[in-house]
CSV table of C-alpha atoms in Angstrom, one decimal:
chain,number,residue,atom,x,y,z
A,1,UNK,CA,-11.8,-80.6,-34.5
A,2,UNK,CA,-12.2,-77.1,-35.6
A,3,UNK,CA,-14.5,-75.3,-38.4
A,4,UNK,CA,-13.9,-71.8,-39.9
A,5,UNK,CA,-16.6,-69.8,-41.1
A,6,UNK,CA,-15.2,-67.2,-44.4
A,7,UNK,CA,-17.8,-65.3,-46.7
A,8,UNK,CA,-17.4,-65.2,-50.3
A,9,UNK,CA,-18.7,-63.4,-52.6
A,10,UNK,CA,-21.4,-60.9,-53.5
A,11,UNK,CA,-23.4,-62.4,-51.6
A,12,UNK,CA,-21.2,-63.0,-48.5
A,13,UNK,CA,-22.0,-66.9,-49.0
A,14,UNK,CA,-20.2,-68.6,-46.0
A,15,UNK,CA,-17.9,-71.3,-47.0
A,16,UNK,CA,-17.0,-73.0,-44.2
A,17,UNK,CA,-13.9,-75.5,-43.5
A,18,UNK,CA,-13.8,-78.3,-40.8
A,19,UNK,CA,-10.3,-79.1,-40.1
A,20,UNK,CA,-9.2,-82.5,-37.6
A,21,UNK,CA,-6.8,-81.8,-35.2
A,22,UNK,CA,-4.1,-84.0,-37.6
A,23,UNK,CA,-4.6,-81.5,-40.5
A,24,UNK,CA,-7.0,-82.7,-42.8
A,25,UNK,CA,-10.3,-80.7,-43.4
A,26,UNK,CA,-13.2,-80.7,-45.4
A,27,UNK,CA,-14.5,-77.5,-47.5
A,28,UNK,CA,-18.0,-76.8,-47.7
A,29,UNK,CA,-19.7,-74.4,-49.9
A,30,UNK,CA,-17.2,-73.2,-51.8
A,31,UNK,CA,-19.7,-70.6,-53.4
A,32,UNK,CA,-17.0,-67.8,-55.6
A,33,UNK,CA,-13.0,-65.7,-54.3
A,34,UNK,CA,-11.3,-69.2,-55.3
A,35,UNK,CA,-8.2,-67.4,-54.7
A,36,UNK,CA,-9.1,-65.8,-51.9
A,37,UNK,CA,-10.6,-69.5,-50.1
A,38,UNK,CA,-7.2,-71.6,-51.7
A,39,UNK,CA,-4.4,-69.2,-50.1
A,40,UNK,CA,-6.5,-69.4,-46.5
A,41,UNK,CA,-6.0,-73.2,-46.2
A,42,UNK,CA,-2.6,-72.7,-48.1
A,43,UNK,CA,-1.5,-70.6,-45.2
A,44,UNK,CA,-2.7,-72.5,-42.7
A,45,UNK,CA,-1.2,-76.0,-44.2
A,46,UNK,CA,-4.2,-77.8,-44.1
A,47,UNK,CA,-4.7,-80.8,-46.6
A,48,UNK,CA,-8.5,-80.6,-48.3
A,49,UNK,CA,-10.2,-84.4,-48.8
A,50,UNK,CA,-13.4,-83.1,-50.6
A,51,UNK,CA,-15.9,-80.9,-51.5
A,52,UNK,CA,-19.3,-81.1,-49.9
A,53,UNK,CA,-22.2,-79.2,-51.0
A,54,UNK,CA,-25.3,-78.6,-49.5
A,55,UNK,CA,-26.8,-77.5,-52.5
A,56,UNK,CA,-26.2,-76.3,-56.3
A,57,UNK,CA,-27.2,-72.6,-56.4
A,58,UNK,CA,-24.8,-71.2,-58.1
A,59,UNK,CA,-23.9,-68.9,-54.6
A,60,UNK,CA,-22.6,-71.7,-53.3
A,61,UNK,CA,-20.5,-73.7,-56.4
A,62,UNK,CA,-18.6,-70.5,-58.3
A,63,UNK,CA,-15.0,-71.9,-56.7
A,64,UNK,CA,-15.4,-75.9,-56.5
A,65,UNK,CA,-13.7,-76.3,-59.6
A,66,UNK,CA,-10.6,-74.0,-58.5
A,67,UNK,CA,-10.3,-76.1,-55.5
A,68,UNK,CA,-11.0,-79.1,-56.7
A,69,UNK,CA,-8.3,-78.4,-59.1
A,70,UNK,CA,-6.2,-77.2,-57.2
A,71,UNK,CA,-5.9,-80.6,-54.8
A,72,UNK,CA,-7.5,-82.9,-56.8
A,73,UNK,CA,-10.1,-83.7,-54.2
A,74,UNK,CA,-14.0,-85.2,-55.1
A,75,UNK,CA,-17.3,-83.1,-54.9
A,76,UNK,CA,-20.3,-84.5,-53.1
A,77,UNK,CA,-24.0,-82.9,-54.3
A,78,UNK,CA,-27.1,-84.7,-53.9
A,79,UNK,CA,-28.0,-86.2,-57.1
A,80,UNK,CA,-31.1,-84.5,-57.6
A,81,UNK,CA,-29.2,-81.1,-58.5
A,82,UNK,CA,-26.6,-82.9,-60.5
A,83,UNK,CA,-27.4,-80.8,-63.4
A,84,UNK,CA,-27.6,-77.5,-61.4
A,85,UNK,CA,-23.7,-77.8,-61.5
A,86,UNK,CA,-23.9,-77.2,-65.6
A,87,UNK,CA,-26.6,-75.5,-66.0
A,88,UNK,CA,-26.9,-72.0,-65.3
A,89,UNK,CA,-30.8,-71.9,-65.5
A,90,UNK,CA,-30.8,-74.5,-63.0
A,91,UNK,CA,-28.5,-73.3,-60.6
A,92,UNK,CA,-29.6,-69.9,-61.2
A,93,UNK,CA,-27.1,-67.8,-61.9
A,94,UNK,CA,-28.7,-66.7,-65.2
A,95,UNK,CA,-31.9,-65.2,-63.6
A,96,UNK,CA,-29.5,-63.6,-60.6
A,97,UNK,CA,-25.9,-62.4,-62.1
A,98,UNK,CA,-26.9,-62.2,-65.9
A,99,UNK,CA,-24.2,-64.2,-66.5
A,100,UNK,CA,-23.6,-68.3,-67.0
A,101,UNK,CA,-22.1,-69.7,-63.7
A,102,UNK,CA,-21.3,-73.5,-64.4
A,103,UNK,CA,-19.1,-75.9,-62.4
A,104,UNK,CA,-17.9,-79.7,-63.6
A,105,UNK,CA,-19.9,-82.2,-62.5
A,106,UNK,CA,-19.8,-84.1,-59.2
A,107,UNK,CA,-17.7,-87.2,-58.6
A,108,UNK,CA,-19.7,-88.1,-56.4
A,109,UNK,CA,-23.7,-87.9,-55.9
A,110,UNK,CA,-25.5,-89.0,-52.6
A,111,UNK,CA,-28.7,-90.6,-53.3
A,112,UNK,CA,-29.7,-91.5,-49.6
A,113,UNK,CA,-29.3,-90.5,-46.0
A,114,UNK,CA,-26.2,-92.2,-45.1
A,115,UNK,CA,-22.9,-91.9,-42.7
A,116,UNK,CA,-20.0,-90.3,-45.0
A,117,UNK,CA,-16.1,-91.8,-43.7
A,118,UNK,CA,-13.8,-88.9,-45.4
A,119,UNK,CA,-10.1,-89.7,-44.1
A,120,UNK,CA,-10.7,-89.5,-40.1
A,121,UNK,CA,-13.9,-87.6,-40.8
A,122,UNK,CA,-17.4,-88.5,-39.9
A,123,UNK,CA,-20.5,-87.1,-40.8
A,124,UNK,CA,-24.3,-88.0,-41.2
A,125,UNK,CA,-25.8,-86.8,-44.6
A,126,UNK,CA,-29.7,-85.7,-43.8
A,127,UNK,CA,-31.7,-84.8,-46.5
A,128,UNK,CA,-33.4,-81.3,-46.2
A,129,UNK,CA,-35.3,-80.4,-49.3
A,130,UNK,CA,-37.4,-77.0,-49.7
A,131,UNK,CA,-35.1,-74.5,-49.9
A,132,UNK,CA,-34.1,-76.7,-53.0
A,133,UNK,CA,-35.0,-80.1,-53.8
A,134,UNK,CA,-31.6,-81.7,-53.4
A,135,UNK,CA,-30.6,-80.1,-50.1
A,136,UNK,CA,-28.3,-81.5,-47.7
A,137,UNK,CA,-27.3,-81.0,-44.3
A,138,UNK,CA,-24.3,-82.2,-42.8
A,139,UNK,CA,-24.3,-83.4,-39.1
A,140,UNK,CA,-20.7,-83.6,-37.6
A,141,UNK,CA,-21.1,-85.1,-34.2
A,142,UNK,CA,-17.6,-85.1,-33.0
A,143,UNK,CA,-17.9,-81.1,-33.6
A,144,UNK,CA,-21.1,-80.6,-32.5
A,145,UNK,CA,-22.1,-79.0,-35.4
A,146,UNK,CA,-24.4,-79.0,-38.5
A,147,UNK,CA,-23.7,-78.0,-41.6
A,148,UNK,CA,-27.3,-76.6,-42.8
A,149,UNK,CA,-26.3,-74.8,-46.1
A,150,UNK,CA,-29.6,-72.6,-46.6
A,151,UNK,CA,-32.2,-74.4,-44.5
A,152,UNK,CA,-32.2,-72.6,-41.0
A,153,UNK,CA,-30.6,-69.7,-40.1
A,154,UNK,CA,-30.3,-67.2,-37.0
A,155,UNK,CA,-33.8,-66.1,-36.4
A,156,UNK,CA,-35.0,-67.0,-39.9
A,157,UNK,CA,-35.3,-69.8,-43.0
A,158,UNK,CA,-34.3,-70.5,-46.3
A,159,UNK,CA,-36.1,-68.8,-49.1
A,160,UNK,CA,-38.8,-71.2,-50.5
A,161,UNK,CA,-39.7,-69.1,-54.4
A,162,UNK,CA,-36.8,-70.3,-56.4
A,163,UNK,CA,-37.3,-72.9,-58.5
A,164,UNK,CA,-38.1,-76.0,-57.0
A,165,UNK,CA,-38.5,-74.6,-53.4
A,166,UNK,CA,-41.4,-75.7,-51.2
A,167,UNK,CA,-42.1,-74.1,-47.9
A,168,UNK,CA,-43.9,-77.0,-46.0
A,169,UNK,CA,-41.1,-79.3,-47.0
A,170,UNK,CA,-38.8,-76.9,-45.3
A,171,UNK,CA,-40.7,-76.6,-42.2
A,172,UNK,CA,-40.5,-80.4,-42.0
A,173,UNK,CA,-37.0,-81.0,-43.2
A,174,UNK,CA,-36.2,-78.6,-39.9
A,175,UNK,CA,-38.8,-79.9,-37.7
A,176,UNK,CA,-37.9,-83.5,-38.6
A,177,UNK,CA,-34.5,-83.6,-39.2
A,178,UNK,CA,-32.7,-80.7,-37.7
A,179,UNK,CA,-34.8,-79.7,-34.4
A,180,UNK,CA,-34.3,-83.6,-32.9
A,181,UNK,CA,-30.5,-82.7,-32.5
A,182,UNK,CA,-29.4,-81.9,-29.6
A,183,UNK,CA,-29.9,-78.1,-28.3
A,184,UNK,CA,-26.6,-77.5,-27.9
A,185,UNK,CA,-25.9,-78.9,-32.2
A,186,UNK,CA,-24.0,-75.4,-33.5
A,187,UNK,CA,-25.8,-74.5,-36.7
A,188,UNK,CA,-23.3,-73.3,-39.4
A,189,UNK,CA,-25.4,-71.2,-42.2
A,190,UNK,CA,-25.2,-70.5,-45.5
A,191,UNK,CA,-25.8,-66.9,-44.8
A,192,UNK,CA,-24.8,-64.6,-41.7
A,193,UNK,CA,-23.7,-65.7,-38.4
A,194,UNK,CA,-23.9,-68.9,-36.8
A,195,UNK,CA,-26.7,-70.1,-34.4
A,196,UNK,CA,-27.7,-73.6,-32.8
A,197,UNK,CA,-30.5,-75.5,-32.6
A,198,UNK,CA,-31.4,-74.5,-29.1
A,199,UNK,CA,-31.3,-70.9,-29.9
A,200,UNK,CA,-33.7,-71.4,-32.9
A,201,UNK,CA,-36.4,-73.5,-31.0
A,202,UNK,CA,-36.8,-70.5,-28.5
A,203,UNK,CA,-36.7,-67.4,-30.6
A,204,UNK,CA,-37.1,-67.9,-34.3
A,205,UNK,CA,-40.3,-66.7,-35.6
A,206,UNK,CA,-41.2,-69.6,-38.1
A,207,UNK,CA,-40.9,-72.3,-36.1
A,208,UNK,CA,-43.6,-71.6,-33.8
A,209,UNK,CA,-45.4,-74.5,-32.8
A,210,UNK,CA,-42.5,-76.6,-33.3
């Protein structure tokens, strides 16, 4: 099992793709360059089984309906930004661009913590509110490998003054559910490069004392 890391947008919003070794793959985050994200797996000949998103901003949701269109696949969001998908205010695209960014709605909303089976895929769904209150992170055992949207990142953490945002819950969504992975866990951001969770508990700033 793989992952690729590509950057979309104006704001260089990493969508990321995990592929299994027999093809399949799941996209993450498909935040805006629909085109750009569809011809990438197109020329690789992988075969998309869903959508996962980690949150709604609208950063992160600009291309889930060309992909989702394009295969016919399902979108996962946690069911407490269900209406972010519609809603510019919500998703914030308004306050940002200027401009209404608005997606269809999920087919699918996770209400819980639970283990996701996608095709041959695996993955534990862990709820990480305060950057937003629907936040998600994705845990991928068999690739070592969190999917952390914009939670934690290399040497920093997600923004807590949007709407919605709470910066104690933050700290404990990543001391409670992210820093008990192993150290070795490769942290896949929303933003920027990738880090893992052993790197984080040493050197970044705002986890001191964790």
């Amino acid at each position: 099992m793989k992952w690729e890391r590509i950057p979309l947008g104006p704001l260089q919003t990493n969508a990321y793709v995990l592929v299994h070794e027999n093809g399949t793959c799941l996209i993450f985050d498909p935040g805006s360059e629909g085109e750009k994200l569809i011809q990438h797996i197109l020329e690789n000949r992988w075969t998309p089984l869903a959508v996962l998103l980690t949150h709604a901003h609208f950063d992160h949701i600009g291309a889930v309906d060309d992909v989702r269109n394009q295969w016919s696949i399902p979108v996962y969001v946690h069911k407490k930004e269900q209406h972010w998908l519609t809603d510019p205010m919500k998703n914030g695209s308004l306050l940002f661009m200027g401009e209404g960014i608005t997606v269809k709605e999920a087919d699918v909303l996770l209400e819980e913590e639970k283990t996701l089976t996608i095709g041959d895929f695996s993955l534990q769904v862990l709820e990480t509110p305060g950057h937003s209150p629907g936040s998600v992170s994705y845990y991928v055992e068999d690739a070592q490998a969190i999917v952390s949207g914009d939670v934690l990142f290399s040497g920093s953490i997600g923004r807590t003054d949007l709407p919605g945002g709470n910066y104690e819950q933050l700290l404990q969504s990543i001391h409670r559910q992210l820093l008990v992975l192993p150290e070795e866990t490769v942290v896949l951001c929303g933003h920027g490069p990738e880090t893992t969770i052993g790197a984080e508990m040493d050197t970044n700033p705002f986890l001191n004392g964790f």
